[in-house]
Amino acid sequence: ECGASRRPPTSPARMTSQRLSDTASKLDAASKLLRAKPEQSLIGDVGRAHGDARSAAASLAQQARALHLFDILDAPETQAVACIADLDRHAAVYATCAGLFLSLCGGVVHKLAASPCADVLRCAAQLLRKTAARQAQASDVGRLEAAVDAVGRLAW
């Protein structure tokens, strides 16, 4: 192995931090999609879709709260991976439910509802980034919960 360079092994905390950052980037992309005008409007039960989006947002916030309370960067890697994967699944369900809800909303209603719906994912992404940098605080979780409440306040 003459001249071969060896990289030091990556620490579990560093790998977890990278997973958090990667997941945050996914959530940012999903947030931007929610802000965009849907390619087609659907016909369906807007009230039910709103309820599903509200419920999925609350589940995402609950998982984000658990991630915040769980010292994820110092946790065993398998537990950290599972926690991040759970949050990613909750975010995907929320993005799907919110996307359906927004596709059922037309025109001005869509414009009014898109920002609060997208903010849930934006705040979750911000929490993940701050967690990866060991800078997350309870107020970051509070911002996510406020975004979830804003989705709930959309009147149907």
PDB file of C-alpha atoms in Angstrom:
ATOM      1  CA  GLU A   1       0.000   0.000   0.000  1.00  0.00           C
ATOM      2  CA  CYS A   2       2.845   2.291  -0.766  1.00  0.00           C
ATOM      3  CA  GLY A   3       1.563   5.768  -1.464  1.00  0.00           C
ATOM      4  CA  ALA A   4      -2.067   4.821  -0.832  1.00  0.00           C
ATOM      5  CA  SER A   5      -3.961   7.481   1.035  1.00  0.00           C
ATOM      6  CA  ARG A   6      -6.320   6.464   3.751  1.00  0.00           C
ATOM      7  CA  ARG A   7      -9.129   8.636   4.902  1.00  0.00           C
ATOM      8  CA  PRO A   8      -9.858   8.512   8.581  1.00  0.00           C
ATOM      9  CA  PRO A   9     -13.128   6.749   9.346  1.00  0.00           C
ATOM     10  CA  THR A  10     -16.130   9.012   9.460  1.00  0.00           C
ATOM     11  CA  SER A  11     -17.531   9.393  12.949  1.00  0.00           C
ATOM     12  CA  PRO A  12     -21.144   8.352  13.611  1.00  0.00           C
ATOM     13  CA  ALA A  13     -21.987  11.933  14.631  1.00  0.00           C
ATOM     14  CA  ARG A  14     -20.620  13.256  11.350  1.00  0.00           C
ATOM     15  CA  MET A  15     -22.598  10.683   9.348  1.00  0.00           C
ATOM     16  CA  THR A  16     -25.746  11.515  11.312  1.00  0.00           C
ATOM     17  CA  SER A  17     -25.159  15.211  10.730  1.00  0.00           C
ATOM     18  CA  GLN A  18     -24.863  14.549   6.990  1.00  0.00           C
ATOM     19  CA  ARG A  19     -28.111  12.533   7.009  1.00  0.00           C
ATOM     20  CA  LEU A  20     -29.858  15.399   8.787  1.00  0.00           C
ATOM     21  CA  SER A  21     -28.561  17.866   6.197  1.00  0.00           C
ATOM     22  CA  ASP A  22     -29.571  15.600   3.301  1.00  0.00           C
ATOM     23  CA  THR A  23     -33.069  15.184   4.730  1.00  0.00           C
ATOM     24  CA  ALA A  24     -33.331  18.953   5.238  1.00  0.00           C
ATOM     25  CA  SER A  25     -32.503  19.472   1.558  1.00  0.00           C
ATOM     26  CA  LYS A  26     -35.267  17.018   0.601  1.00  0.00           C
ATOM     27  CA  LEU A  27     -37.746  18.910   2.772  1.00  0.00           C
ATOM     28  CA  ASP A  28     -36.720  22.223   1.211  1.00  0.00           C
ATOM     29  CA  ALA A  29     -37.358  20.805  -2.259  1.00  0.00           C
ATOM     30  CA  ALA A  30     -40.770  19.482  -1.182  1.00  0.00           C
ATOM     31  CA  SER A  31     -41.595  22.868   0.348  1.00  0.00           C
ATOM     32  CA  LYS A  32     -40.850  24.594  -2.957  1.00  0.00           C
ATOM     33  CA  LEU A  33     -43.109  22.140  -4.775  1.00  0.00           C
ATOM     34  CA  LEU A  34     -45.974  22.973  -2.430  1.00  0.00           C
ATOM     35  CA  ARG A  35     -45.533  26.676  -3.139  1.00  0.00           C
ATOM     36  CA  ALA A  36     -45.726  26.080  -6.896  1.00  0.00           C
ATOM     37  CA  LYS A  37     -49.044  26.161  -8.662  1.00  0.00           C
ATOM     38  CA  PRO A  38     -50.296  22.605  -9.206  1.00  0.00           C
ATOM     39  CA  GLU A  39     -50.156  21.330 -12.776  1.00  0.00           C
ATOM     40  CA  GLN A  40     -53.833  20.488 -12.613  1.00  0.00           C
ATOM     41  CA  SER A  41     -56.653  21.147 -10.225  1.00  0.00           C
ATOM     42  CA  LEU A  42     -58.457  18.152  -8.846  1.00  0.00           C
ATOM     43  CA  ILE A  43     -62.025  17.762  -7.740  1.00  0.00           C
ATOM     44  CA  GLY A  44     -62.672  16.208  -4.365  1.00  0.00           C
ATOM     45  CA  ASP A  45     -63.449  16.747  -0.725  1.00  0.00           C
ATOM     46  CA  VAL A  46     -61.350  19.765   0.264  1.00  0.00           C
ATOM     47  CA  GLY A  47     -62.390  19.522   3.911  1.00  0.00           C
ATOM     48  CA  ARG A  48     -61.237  15.928   4.195  1.00  0.00           C
ATOM     49  CA  ALA A  49     -57.975  16.684   2.397  1.00  0.00           C
ATOM     50  CA  HIS A  50     -57.403  19.608   4.754  1.00  0.00           C
ATOM     51  CA  GLY A  51     -58.035  17.354   7.756  1.00  0.00           C
ATOM     52  CA  ASP A  52     -55.562  14.796   6.417  1.00  0.00           C
ATOM     53  CA  ALA A  53     -52.936  17.505   5.861  1.00  0.00           C
ATOM     54  CA  ARG A  54     -53.542  18.861   9.378  1.00  0.00           C
ATOM     55  CA  SER A  55     -53.176  15.399  10.896  1.00  0.00           C
ATOM     56  CA  ALA A  56     -50.019  14.634   8.889  1.00  0.00           C
ATOM     57  CA  ALA A  57     -48.525  17.997   9.893  1.00  0.00           C
ATOM     58  CA  ALA A  58     -49.167  17.232  13.560  1.00  0.00           C
ATOM     59  CA  SER A  59     -47.490  13.823  13.186  1.00  0.00           C
ATOM     60  CA  LEU A  60     -44.493  15.442  11.516  1.00  0.00           C
ATOM     61  CA  ALA A  61     -44.223  17.979  14.340  1.00  0.00           C
ATOM     62  CA  GLN A  62     -44.435  15.206  16.936  1.00  0.00           C
ATOM     63  CA  GLN A  63     -41.621  13.293  15.231  1.00  0.00           C
ATOM     64  CA  ALA A  64     -39.532  16.474  14.950  1.00  0.00           C
ATOM     65  CA  ARG A  65     -40.065  17.144  18.657  1.00  0.00           C
ATOM     66  CA  ALA A  66     -38.904  13.602  19.461  1.00  0.00           C
ATOM     67  CA  LEU A  67     -35.840  14.056  17.255  1.00  0.00           C
ATOM     68  CA  HIS A  68     -35.034  17.302  19.029  1.00  0.00           C
ATOM     69  CA  LEU A  69     -35.363  15.770  22.497  1.00  0.00           C
ATOM     70  CA  PHE A  70     -33.389  12.675  21.519  1.00  0.00           C
ATOM     71  CA  ASP A  71     -29.705  13.620  21.482  1.00  0.00           C
ATOM     72  CA  ILE A  72     -29.419  12.312  17.946  1.00  0.00           C
ATOM     73  CA  LEU A  73     -25.829  13.281  17.232  1.00  0.00           C
ATOM     74  CA  ASP A  74     -24.623  11.285  20.232  1.00  0.00           C
ATOM     75  CA  ALA A  75     -26.994   8.362  19.749  1.00  0.00           C
ATOM     76  CA  PRO A  76     -25.931   5.000  18.351  1.00  0.00           C
ATOM     77  CA  GLU A  77     -25.960   5.214  14.572  1.00  0.00           C
ATOM     78  CA  THR A  78     -28.732   2.659  14.090  1.00  0.00           C
ATOM     79  CA  GLN A  79     -31.051   4.625  16.386  1.00  0.00           C
ATOM     80  CA  ALA A  80     -30.167   7.925  14.731  1.00  0.00           C
ATOM     81  CA  VAL A  81     -30.785   6.487  11.255  1.00  0.00           C
ATOM     82  CA  ALA A  82     -34.159   5.092  12.360  1.00  0.00           C
ATOM     83  CA  CYS A  83     -35.197   8.418  13.926  1.00  0.00           C
ATOM     84  CA  ILE A  84     -34.265  10.394  10.801  1.00  0.00           C
ATOM     85  CA  ALA A  85     -35.987   7.838   8.569  1.00  0.00           C
ATOM     86  CA  ASP A  86     -39.167   8.142  10.663  1.00  0.00           C
ATOM     87  CA  LEU A  87     -39.109  11.906  10.320  1.00  0.00           C
ATOM     88  CA  ASP A  88     -38.504  11.577   6.580  1.00  0.00           C
ATOM     89  CA  ARG A  89     -41.538   9.257   6.269  1.00  0.00           C
ATOM     90  CA  HIS A  90     -43.747  11.651   8.235  1.00  0.00           C
ATOM     91  CA  ALA A  91     -42.557  14.510   6.033  1.00  0.00           C
ATOM     92  CA  ALA A  92     -43.321  12.525   2.872  1.00  0.00           C
ATOM     93  CA  VAL A  93     -46.835  11.720   4.097  1.00  0.00           C
ATOM     94  CA  TYR A  94     -47.375  15.377   4.980  1.00  0.00           C
ATOM     95  CA  ALA A  95     -46.064  16.559   1.602  1.00  0.00           C
ATOM     96  CA  THR A  96     -48.444  14.171  -0.162  1.00  0.00           C
ATOM     97  CA  CYS A  97     -51.462  15.201   1.938  1.00  0.00           C
ATOM     98  CA  ALA A  98     -50.680  18.916   1.678  1.00  0.00           C
ATOM     99  CA  GLY A  99     -50.097  18.569  -2.072  1.00  0.00           C
ATOM    100  CA  LEU A 100     -53.479  16.895  -2.508  1.00  0.00           C
ATOM    101  CA  PHE A 101     -55.159  19.540  -0.385  1.00  0.00           C
ATOM    102  CA  LEU A 102     -53.555  22.331  -2.426  1.00  0.00           C
ATOM    103  CA  SER A 103     -54.453  20.672  -5.726  1.00  0.00           C
ATOM    104  CA  LEU A 104     -58.090  20.734  -4.608  1.00  0.00           C
ATOM    105  CA  CYS A 105     -57.865  24.468  -3.886  1.00  0.00           C
ATOM    106  CA  GLY A 106     -58.266  26.798  -6.802  1.00  0.00           C
ATOM    107  CA  GLY A 107     -56.887  30.226  -7.632  1.00  0.00           C
ATOM    108  CA  VAL A 108     -56.785  32.660  -4.742  1.00  0.00           C
ATOM    109  CA  VAL A 109     -57.455  29.972  -2.147  1.00  0.00           C
ATOM    110  CA  HIS A 110     -54.405  28.047  -3.357  1.00  0.00           C
ATOM    111  CA  LYS A 111     -52.280  31.192  -3.118  1.00  0.00           C
ATOM    112  CA  LEU A 112     -53.418  31.784   0.461  1.00  0.00           C
ATOM    113  CA  ALA A 113     -52.983  28.175   1.576  1.00  0.00           C
ATOM    114  CA  ALA A 114     -49.701  27.316  -0.192  1.00  0.00           C
ATOM    115  CA  SER A 115     -47.427  29.387   2.023  1.00  0.00           C
ATOM    116  CA  PRO A 116     -48.629  28.000   5.379  1.00  0.00           C
ATOM    117  CA  CYS A 117     -48.511  24.457   3.982  1.00  0.00           C
ATOM    118  CA  ALA A 118     -44.974  24.909   2.645  1.00  0.00           C
ATOM    119  CA  ASP A 119     -43.804  26.563   5.873  1.00  0.00           C
ATOM    120  CA  VAL A 120     -44.293  23.295   7.773  1.00  0.00           C
ATOM    121  CA  LEU A 121     -41.616  21.614   5.663  1.00  0.00           C
ATOM    122  CA  ARG A 122     -39.410  24.711   5.638  1.00  0.00           C
ATOM    123  CA  CYS A 123     -39.448  24.892   9.448  1.00  0.00           C
ATOM    124  CA  ALA A 124     -38.775  21.154   9.734  1.00  0.00           C
ATOM    125  CA  ALA A 125     -35.804  21.524   7.368  1.00  0.00           C
ATOM    126  CA  GLN A 126     -34.483  24.430   9.407  1.00  0.00           C
ATOM    127  CA  LEU A 127     -34.761  22.368  12.598  1.00  0.00           C
ATOM    128  CA  LEU A 128     -32.808  19.528  10.984  1.00  0.00           C
ATOM    129  CA  ARG A 129     -30.053  21.856   9.806  1.00  0.00           C
ATOM    130  CA  LYS A 130     -29.729  23.399  13.251  1.00  0.00           C
ATOM    131  CA  THR A 131     -29.739  19.956  14.853  1.00  0.00           C
ATOM    132  CA  ALA A 132     -26.940  18.883  12.510  1.00  0.00           C
ATOM    133  CA  ALA A 133     -24.916  21.926  13.634  1.00  0.00           C
ATOM    134  CA  ARG A 134     -25.803  21.346  17.326  1.00  0.00           C
ATOM    135  CA  GLN A 135     -27.608  24.698  17.362  1.00  0.00           C
ATOM    136  CA  ALA A 136     -31.241  23.597  17.639  1.00  0.00           C
ATOM    137  CA  GLN A 137     -33.291  25.065  20.448  1.00  0.00           C
ATOM    138  CA  ALA A 138     -36.799  24.517  21.735  1.00  0.00           C
ATOM    139  CA  SER A 139     -37.859  27.687  19.906  1.00  0.00           C
ATOM    140  CA  ASP A 140     -37.040  25.960  16.602  1.00  0.00           C
ATOM    141  CA  VAL A 141     -39.529  23.231  17.468  1.00  0.00           C
ATOM    142  CA  GLY A 142     -41.934  26.009  18.477  1.00  0.00           C
ATOM    143  CA  ARG A 143     -41.643  27.575  15.021  1.00  0.00           C
ATOM    144  CA  LEU A 144     -42.535  24.246  13.440  1.00  0.00           C
ATOM    145  CA  GLU A 145     -45.514  23.861  15.776  1.00  0.00           C
ATOM    146  CA  ALA A 146     -46.650  27.402  14.906  1.00  0.00           C
ATOM    147  CA  ALA A 147     -46.481  26.479  11.212  1.00  0.00           C
ATOM    148  CA  VAL A 148     -48.569  23.379  11.904  1.00  0.00           C
ATOM    149  CA  ASP A 149     -51.100  25.526  13.786  1.00  0.00           C
ATOM    150  CA  ALA A 150     -51.286  27.887  10.792  1.00  0.00           C
ATOM    151  CA  VAL A 151     -52.243  24.956   8.553  1.00  0.00           C
ATOM    152  CA  GLY A 152     -54.916  24.016  11.081  1.00  0.00           C
ATOM    153  CA  ARG A 153     -56.302  27.556  11.038  1.00  0.00           C
ATOM    154  CA  LEU A 154     -56.960  27.444   7.305  1.00  0.00           C
ATOM    155  CA  ALA A 155     -60.753  27.564   7.320  1.00  0.00           C
ATOM    156  CA  TRP A 156     -62.796  24.899   5.635  1.00  0.00           C
TER     157      TRP A 156
END
